[in-house]
Structure formats: structure tokens, C-alpha cells
């Protein structure tokens, strides 16, 4: 279980110090959790705090009861936390097979690596020996990164807007990937997204706005309040959810 205790984060901005996260406390148990809310609400910052990319200004982070607040991203990875960036990193000189093997933390056959690629909608024979460099599109990199998360099989898998930069077919396939992860991988899957189709397959939904925790609960309780059914377009109510309580 992942537990956040009174997490706050401040950073220097153009107009002085800005408080980005404000006293967030919550417990995330095994299952599928979606984090949503208006742009600039602190969603990506919270994910980076959990992953260890940035350190909170105050508060504690516990993983299965262990205080991991001061651990680096590498140390947290060893304890079972993975993070998929909104803009995946390129690795010149490293092949896709190498990357999946490194993610798995053990020797992995080409056949097994190809299976992970197939799960994210890539023709394995076309990608397995390619370098993870600028020759790959953003959508291809995104899917390869998700394949590495599948290979790692971690306790906590974090995804920052995984739908960004991919086409409609790939997005539909991505939904199936997350549904399969949800049913077979175990642990906690945490996805930052505005997409209703992703929110709809989550067990629980976290709503962040203005750096504050606005809502957290079962999908059946939270999702109806996020959808503007009166407009008939099912838009996320970013304005209403962005208002301070």
C-alpha cells in the first residue's frame, strides 16, 4: 500500500515561491486509480513526488509501511515503483530488446520481449532490434515505455497521461492493455488522465485542483460528478472542480 501523509511541494516561480501541492493525504491500495483534474492542478507533480523525481517540501511517503520520502528514484524503483513519463526518454545506442531486458532486471528472451511489444500493439519483429532514438515517433516511444513497465511487474506503476501523442487506434489498444494489467499484474496502477475511457475503467478516482485533494473515492461515486451530462458531450468539469471548496 502507498500512503501519502500531508504532502506539500513548493517551487520558485516568476513571482516568488509557489505552492504546487497543498497538504495532500491519502492511501492507495492495490487496484486501478486514476488521477484527474484541471491543467496546472498538481497531477504530474504528485506523480513525480511519488516516483522520487522530486522531493516534497513537507510530509511523508510510505510504501508498505516503509518511509521512502528520502529515497532516490533508483532506490524506489528497486522497491517496486515504476514511472512512465508523459514524454518518453530516448536512449541512443540501446535497442528495444535491451531496454525491455533492463526493465525486467534479468535476462529475457527475444520471444518474451516480443510478447510485451505485441501487448502494446507493436509488430515485434519491426521493433525488437531498433534503437530507442529519434527515429521512433512519440507514439511508438510511449508504447515501448509501457512495454517496459509490463516487463518490470512492479508494486506501483505510474503513468503520466499515457494517451498523449498516440492515434485513436493505439488509444483503443492502450485501454485493452490497462484492462489486462488491471486483471493480471496486481499491485497499484496509477494513471494521470483526462480521458473518460480511462477514468471509466478505474476502481477509484483522485481529483486534484489548485494543488489540493478535491475528491477521492470509488469511481461510481466520483465519475458522475466529473461529467457534464447536461451538455451532452461528457466533458470534464474542470472549471467546477477547480473552484476551491
Tab-separated table of C-alpha atoms in Angstrom:
chain	number	residue	atom	x	y	z
A	1	UNK	CA	0.000	0.000	0.000
A	2	UNK	CA	1.135	3.518	-0.851
A	3	UNK	CA	0.392	6.203	1.721
A	4	UNK	CA	0.880	9.959	1.433
A	5	UNK	CA	0.892	11.915	4.677
A	6	UNK	CA	0.455	15.699	4.493
A	7	UNK	CA	2.406	16.057	1.261
A	8	UNK	CA	3.202	19.623	0.158
A	9	UNK	CA	5.537	20.877	-2.548
A	10	UNK	CA	6.671	24.423	-3.313
A	11	UNK	CA	8.899	25.716	-6.101
A	12	UNK	CA	10.444	29.033	-7.054
A	13	UNK	CA	8.451	30.816	-9.761
A	14	UNK	CA	8.452	34.149	-11.575
A	15	UNK	CA	6.502	35.755	-8.748
A	16	UNK	CA	8.291	34.066	-5.881
A	17	UNK	CA	7.638	30.735	-4.204
A	18	UNK	CA	4.546	28.911	-5.486
A	19	UNK	CA	2.838	26.161	-3.507
A	20	UNK	CA	2.016	23.441	-6.055
A	21	UNK	CA	0.837	20.672	-3.713
A	22	UNK	CA	-1.004	21.562	-0.535
A	23	UNK	CA	-1.201	19.119	2.383
A	24	UNK	CA	-2.312	16.007	0.482
A	25	UNK	CA	-3.041	12.876	2.497
A	26	UNK	CA	-4.401	9.639	1.014
A	27	UNK	CA	-3.932	5.881	0.937
A	28	UNK	CA	-3.694	3.986	-2.345
A	29	UNK	CA	-4.232	0.253	-2.067
A	30	UNK	CA	-3.857	-2.372	-4.793
A	31	UNK	CA	-6.023	-1.658	-7.819
A	32	UNK	CA	-6.510	0.856	-10.620
A	33	UNK	CA	-6.511	4.520	-9.584
A	34	UNK	CA	-6.939	7.455	-11.974
A	35	UNK	CA	-5.772	10.974	-11.100
A	36	UNK	CA	-7.631	13.753	-12.909
A	37	UNK	CA	-8.450	17.431	-12.617
A	38	UNK	CA	-7.768	20.728	-14.420
A	39	UNK	CA	-4.436	21.538	-16.027
A	40	UNK	CA	-1.981	23.003	-13.550
A	41	UNK	CA	-3.694	21.330	-10.622
A	42	UNK	CA	-0.624	19.399	-9.479
A	43	UNK	CA	-1.253	15.963	-11.014
A	44	UNK	CA	2.137	15.458	-12.700
A	45	UNK	CA	3.926	16.972	-9.713
A	46	UNK	CA	2.238	14.467	-7.400
A	47	UNK	CA	3.292	11.584	-9.657
A	48	UNK	CA	6.899	12.828	-9.678
A	49	UNK	CA	6.858	13.118	-5.887
A	50	UNK	CA	5.653	9.506	-5.614
A	51	UNK	CA	8.290	8.302	-8.098
A	52	UNK	CA	11.100	10.172	-6.330
A	53	UNK	CA	11.916	12.552	-9.191
A	54	UNK	CA	11.277	15.484	-6.871
A	55	UNK	CA	11.198	15.591	-3.086
A	56	UNK	CA	8.220	17.037	-1.208
A	57	UNK	CA	8.723	20.223	0.759
A	58	UNK	CA	6.995	18.549	3.681
A	59	UNK	CA	5.168	15.340	4.502
A	60	UNK	CA	5.920	11.627	4.270
A	61	UNK	CA	5.549	8.865	1.679
A	62	UNK	CA	5.163	5.284	2.894
A	63	UNK	CA	5.312	2.114	0.787
A	64	UNK	CA	4.031	-0.958	2.627
A	65	UNK	CA	4.770	0.865	5.879
A	66	UNK	CA	8.340	1.878	4.967
A	67	UNK	CA	9.179	5.578	4.889
A	68	UNK	CA	10.569	6.176	1.379
A	69	UNK	CA	10.421	10.001	1.472
A	70	UNK	CA	14.180	10.422	1.271
A	71	UNK	CA	14.855	7.595	-1.176
A	72	UNK	CA	16.029	8.380	-4.717
A	73	UNK	CA	14.147	7.375	-7.858
A	74	UNK	CA	16.601	4.470	-8.274
A	75	UNK	CA	16.050	3.237	-4.714
A	76	UNK	CA	12.289	3.487	-5.129
A	77	UNK	CA	12.497	1.571	-8.398
A	78	UNK	CA	14.273	-1.231	-6.545
A	79	UNK	CA	11.406	-1.298	-4.064
A	80	UNK	CA	8.853	-1.639	-6.844
A	81	UNK	CA	7.815	1.802	-8.135
A	82	UNK	CA	7.893	2.450	-11.896
A	83	UNK	CA	7.144	5.702	-13.714
A	84	UNK	CA	6.211	6.244	-17.369
A	85	UNK	CA	6.882	9.829	-18.458
A	86	UNK	CA	4.428	11.926	-20.466
A	87	UNK	CA	7.299	12.472	-22.924
A	88	UNK	CA	9.322	9.221	-23.023
A	89	UNK	CA	13.112	9.378	-22.915
A	90	UNK	CA	15.233	8.337	-25.907
A	91	UNK	CA	18.335	6.170	-25.412
A	92	UNK	CA	20.802	6.347	-28.290
A	93	UNK	CA	22.738	3.082	-28.708
A	94	UNK	CA	20.244	0.977	-26.727
A	95	UNK	CA	17.908	-1.371	-28.586
A	96	UNK	CA	14.294	-2.003	-27.680
A	97	UNK	CA	15.255	-5.537	-26.596
A	98	UNK	CA	17.989	-4.107	-24.332
A	99	UNK	CA	15.543	-1.657	-22.762
A	100	UNK	CA	12.936	-4.309	-22.001
A	101	UNK	CA	15.622	-6.612	-20.581
A	102	UNK	CA	16.944	-3.814	-18.340
A	103	UNK	CA	13.411	-3.057	-17.186
A	104	UNK	CA	12.789	-6.703	-16.308
A	105	UNK	CA	16.025	-6.762	-14.292
A	106	UNK	CA	17.000	-10.154	-15.650
A	107	UNK	CA	17.864	-11.955	-18.845
A	108	UNK	CA	14.798	-12.079	-21.030
A	109	UNK	CA	14.398	-13.933	-24.303
A	110	UNK	CA	13.598	-12.188	-27.552
A	111	UNK	CA	10.346	-14.151	-27.605
A	112	UNK	CA	9.275	-12.794	-24.206
A	113	UNK	CA	10.343	-9.253	-25.135
A	114	UNK	CA	8.336	-9.537	-28.348
A	115	UNK	CA	5.301	-10.612	-26.333
A	116	UNK	CA	5.437	-7.372	-24.312
A	117	UNK	CA	5.668	-5.363	-27.549
A	118	UNK	CA	2.725	-7.240	-29.026
A	119	UNK	CA	0.657	-6.427	-25.942
A	120	UNK	CA	1.053	-2.700	-26.643
A	121	UNK	CA	0.176	-3.028	-30.313
A	122	UNK	CA	3.620	-3.051	-31.932
A	123	UNK	CA	4.767	-5.546	-34.551
A	124	UNK	CA	7.603	-7.091	-32.551
A	125	UNK	CA	9.842	-8.070	-35.468
A	126	UNK	CA	9.868	-4.453	-36.691
A	127	UNK	CA	10.950	-3.017	-33.334
A	128	UNK	CA	12.864	-5.528	-31.240
A	129	UNK	CA	16.300	-4.609	-32.656
A	130	UNK	CA	15.701	-0.914	-33.291
A	131	UNK	CA	17.497	1.731	-31.255
A	132	UNK	CA	15.409	3.783	-28.831
A	133	UNK	CA	16.360	7.035	-30.557
A	134	UNK	CA	14.967	9.885	-32.641
A	135	UNK	CA	13.919	7.510	-35.422
A	136	UNK	CA	10.942	6.465	-33.273
A	137	UNK	CA	7.824	8.606	-33.080
A	138	UNK	CA	6.401	9.845	-29.802
A	139	UNK	CA	3.578	7.298	-30.010
A	140	UNK	CA	6.000	4.441	-30.643
A	141	UNK	CA	8.163	5.503	-27.715
A	142	UNK	CA	5.096	5.732	-25.499
A	143	UNK	CA	4.082	2.165	-26.272
A	144	UNK	CA	7.633	0.852	-25.844
A	145	UNK	CA	7.806	2.559	-22.449
A	146	UNK	CA	4.543	0.905	-21.406
A	147	UNK	CA	6.010	-2.444	-22.523
A	148	UNK	CA	8.938	-1.864	-20.153
A	149	UNK	CA	6.518	-1.242	-17.283
A	150	UNK	CA	4.756	-4.511	-18.116
A	151	UNK	CA	8.132	-6.266	-18.047
A	152	UNK	CA	9.006	-4.813	-14.635
A	153	UNK	CA	5.790	-6.016	-12.927
A	154	UNK	CA	6.142	-3.506	-10.119
A	155	UNK	CA	4.111	-2.876	-6.966
A	156	UNK	CA	3.230	0.652	-8.104
A	157	UNK	CA	3.036	1.549	-11.818
A	158	UNK	CA	2.680	5.282	-12.548
A	159	UNK	CA	1.628	6.621	-15.954
A	160	UNK	CA	1.553	10.343	-16.777
A	161	UNK	CA	-1.077	10.918	-19.498
A	162	UNK	CA	-0.218	7.745	-21.452
A	163	UNK	CA	-2.690	8.669	-24.194
A	164	UNK	CA	-0.726	11.783	-25.195
A	165	UNK	CA	0.693	11.670	-28.726
A	166	UNK	CA	-0.912	8.424	-29.867
A	167	UNK	CA	-3.557	7.843	-32.526
A	168	UNK	CA	-7.123	6.672	-31.986
A	169	UNK	CA	-6.419	3.004	-32.805
A	170	UNK	CA	-3.445	2.961	-30.458
A	171	UNK	CA	-5.555	4.577	-27.734
A	172	UNK	CA	-8.189	1.845	-28.036
A	173	UNK	CA	-5.430	-0.754	-27.798
A	174	UNK	CA	-3.975	1.109	-24.804
A	175	UNK	CA	-7.283	0.754	-22.975
A	176	UNK	CA	-7.110	-3.015	-23.512
A	177	UNK	CA	-3.524	-3.045	-22.206
A	178	UNK	CA	-4.551	-1.302	-18.992
A	179	UNK	CA	-7.548	-3.583	-18.573
A	180	UNK	CA	-5.242	-6.608	-18.882
A	181	UNK	CA	-2.739	-5.067	-16.437
A	182	UNK	CA	-5.585	-4.459	-14.043
A	183	UNK	CA	-6.705	-8.090	-14.126
A	184	UNK	CA	-3.314	-9.854	-14.184
A	185	UNK	CA	-0.478	-7.658	-12.906
A	186	UNK	CA	-1.632	-6.872	-9.395
A	187	UNK	CA	-0.283	-4.023	-7.307
A	188	UNK	CA	-1.319	-0.408	-7.825
A	189	UNK	CA	-1.774	1.113	-11.282
A	190	UNK	CA	-1.940	4.909	-11.081
A	191	UNK	CA	-2.778	6.817	-14.263
A	192	UNK	CA	-2.968	10.584	-14.760
A	193	UNK	CA	-5.584	11.250	-17.428
A	194	UNK	CA	-8.447	13.457	-18.597
A	195	UNK	CA	-9.848	10.713	-20.820
A	196	UNK	CA	-13.257	9.421	-19.797
A	197	UNK	CA	-12.499	5.927	-21.159
A	198	UNK	CA	-9.525	5.625	-18.814
A	199	UNK	CA	-11.451	7.060	-15.871
A	200	UNK	CA	-14.228	4.588	-16.586
A	201	UNK	CA	-12.012	1.513	-16.111
A	202	UNK	CA	-10.511	2.765	-12.846
A	203	UNK	CA	-11.517	1.394	-9.459
A	204	UNK	CA	-11.026	4.742	-7.758
A	205	UNK	CA	-10.558	8.331	-8.884
A	206	UNK	CA	-8.488	11.116	-7.336
A	207	UNK	CA	-9.376	14.696	-8.248
A	208	UNK	CA	-6.708	17.372	-7.805
A	209	UNK	CA	-7.255	21.079	-8.382
A	210	UNK	CA	-5.200	24.097	-7.317
A	211	UNK	CA	-2.792	21.710	-5.607
A	212	UNK	CA	-5.484	20.351	-3.292
A	213	UNK	CA	-7.174	16.988	-2.973
A	214	UNK	CA	-10.751	17.756	-4.045
A	215	UNK	CA	-12.153	14.222	-4.086
A	216	UNK	CA	-11.051	10.606	-3.714
A	217	UNK	CA	-13.283	7.596	-3.802
A	218	UNK	CA	-14.902	4.830	-5.783
A	219	UNK	CA	-15.441	5.509	-9.478
A	220	UNK	CA	-19.192	5.126	-9.032
A	221	UNK	CA	-19.146	7.983	-6.526
A	222	UNK	CA	-16.724	10.364	-8.257
A	223	UNK	CA	-17.178	9.951	-12.022
A	224	UNK	CA	-20.796	11.154	-12.304
A	225	UNK	CA	-19.820	14.470	-10.726
A	226	UNK	CA	-16.982	14.882	-13.229
A	227	UNK	CA	-19.149	14.529	-16.314
A	228	UNK	CA	-21.231	17.370	-17.684
A	229	UNK	CA	-24.209	15.312	-18.736
A	230	UNK	CA	-26.345	18.429	-19.254
A	231	UNK	CA	-24.178	19.460	-22.226
A	232	UNK	CA	-24.466	16.012	-23.771
A	233	UNK	CA	-20.743	15.905	-24.504
A	234	UNK	CA	-19.441	14.300	-21.303
A	235	UNK	CA	-16.813	16.991	-20.774
A	236	UNK	CA	-14.722	17.013	-17.654
A	237	UNK	CA	-15.937	19.811	-15.416
A	238	UNK	CA	-12.561	21.414	-14.940
A	239	UNK	CA	-13.996	24.797	-14.037
A	240	UNK	CA	-16.299	23.481	-11.331
A	241	UNK	CA	-13.768	21.064	-9.901
A	242	UNK	CA	-11.136	23.825	-9.981
A	243	UNK	CA	-13.077	26.018	-7.608
A	244	UNK	CA	-11.828	25.970	-4.028
A	245	UNK	CA	-14.210	24.423	-1.558
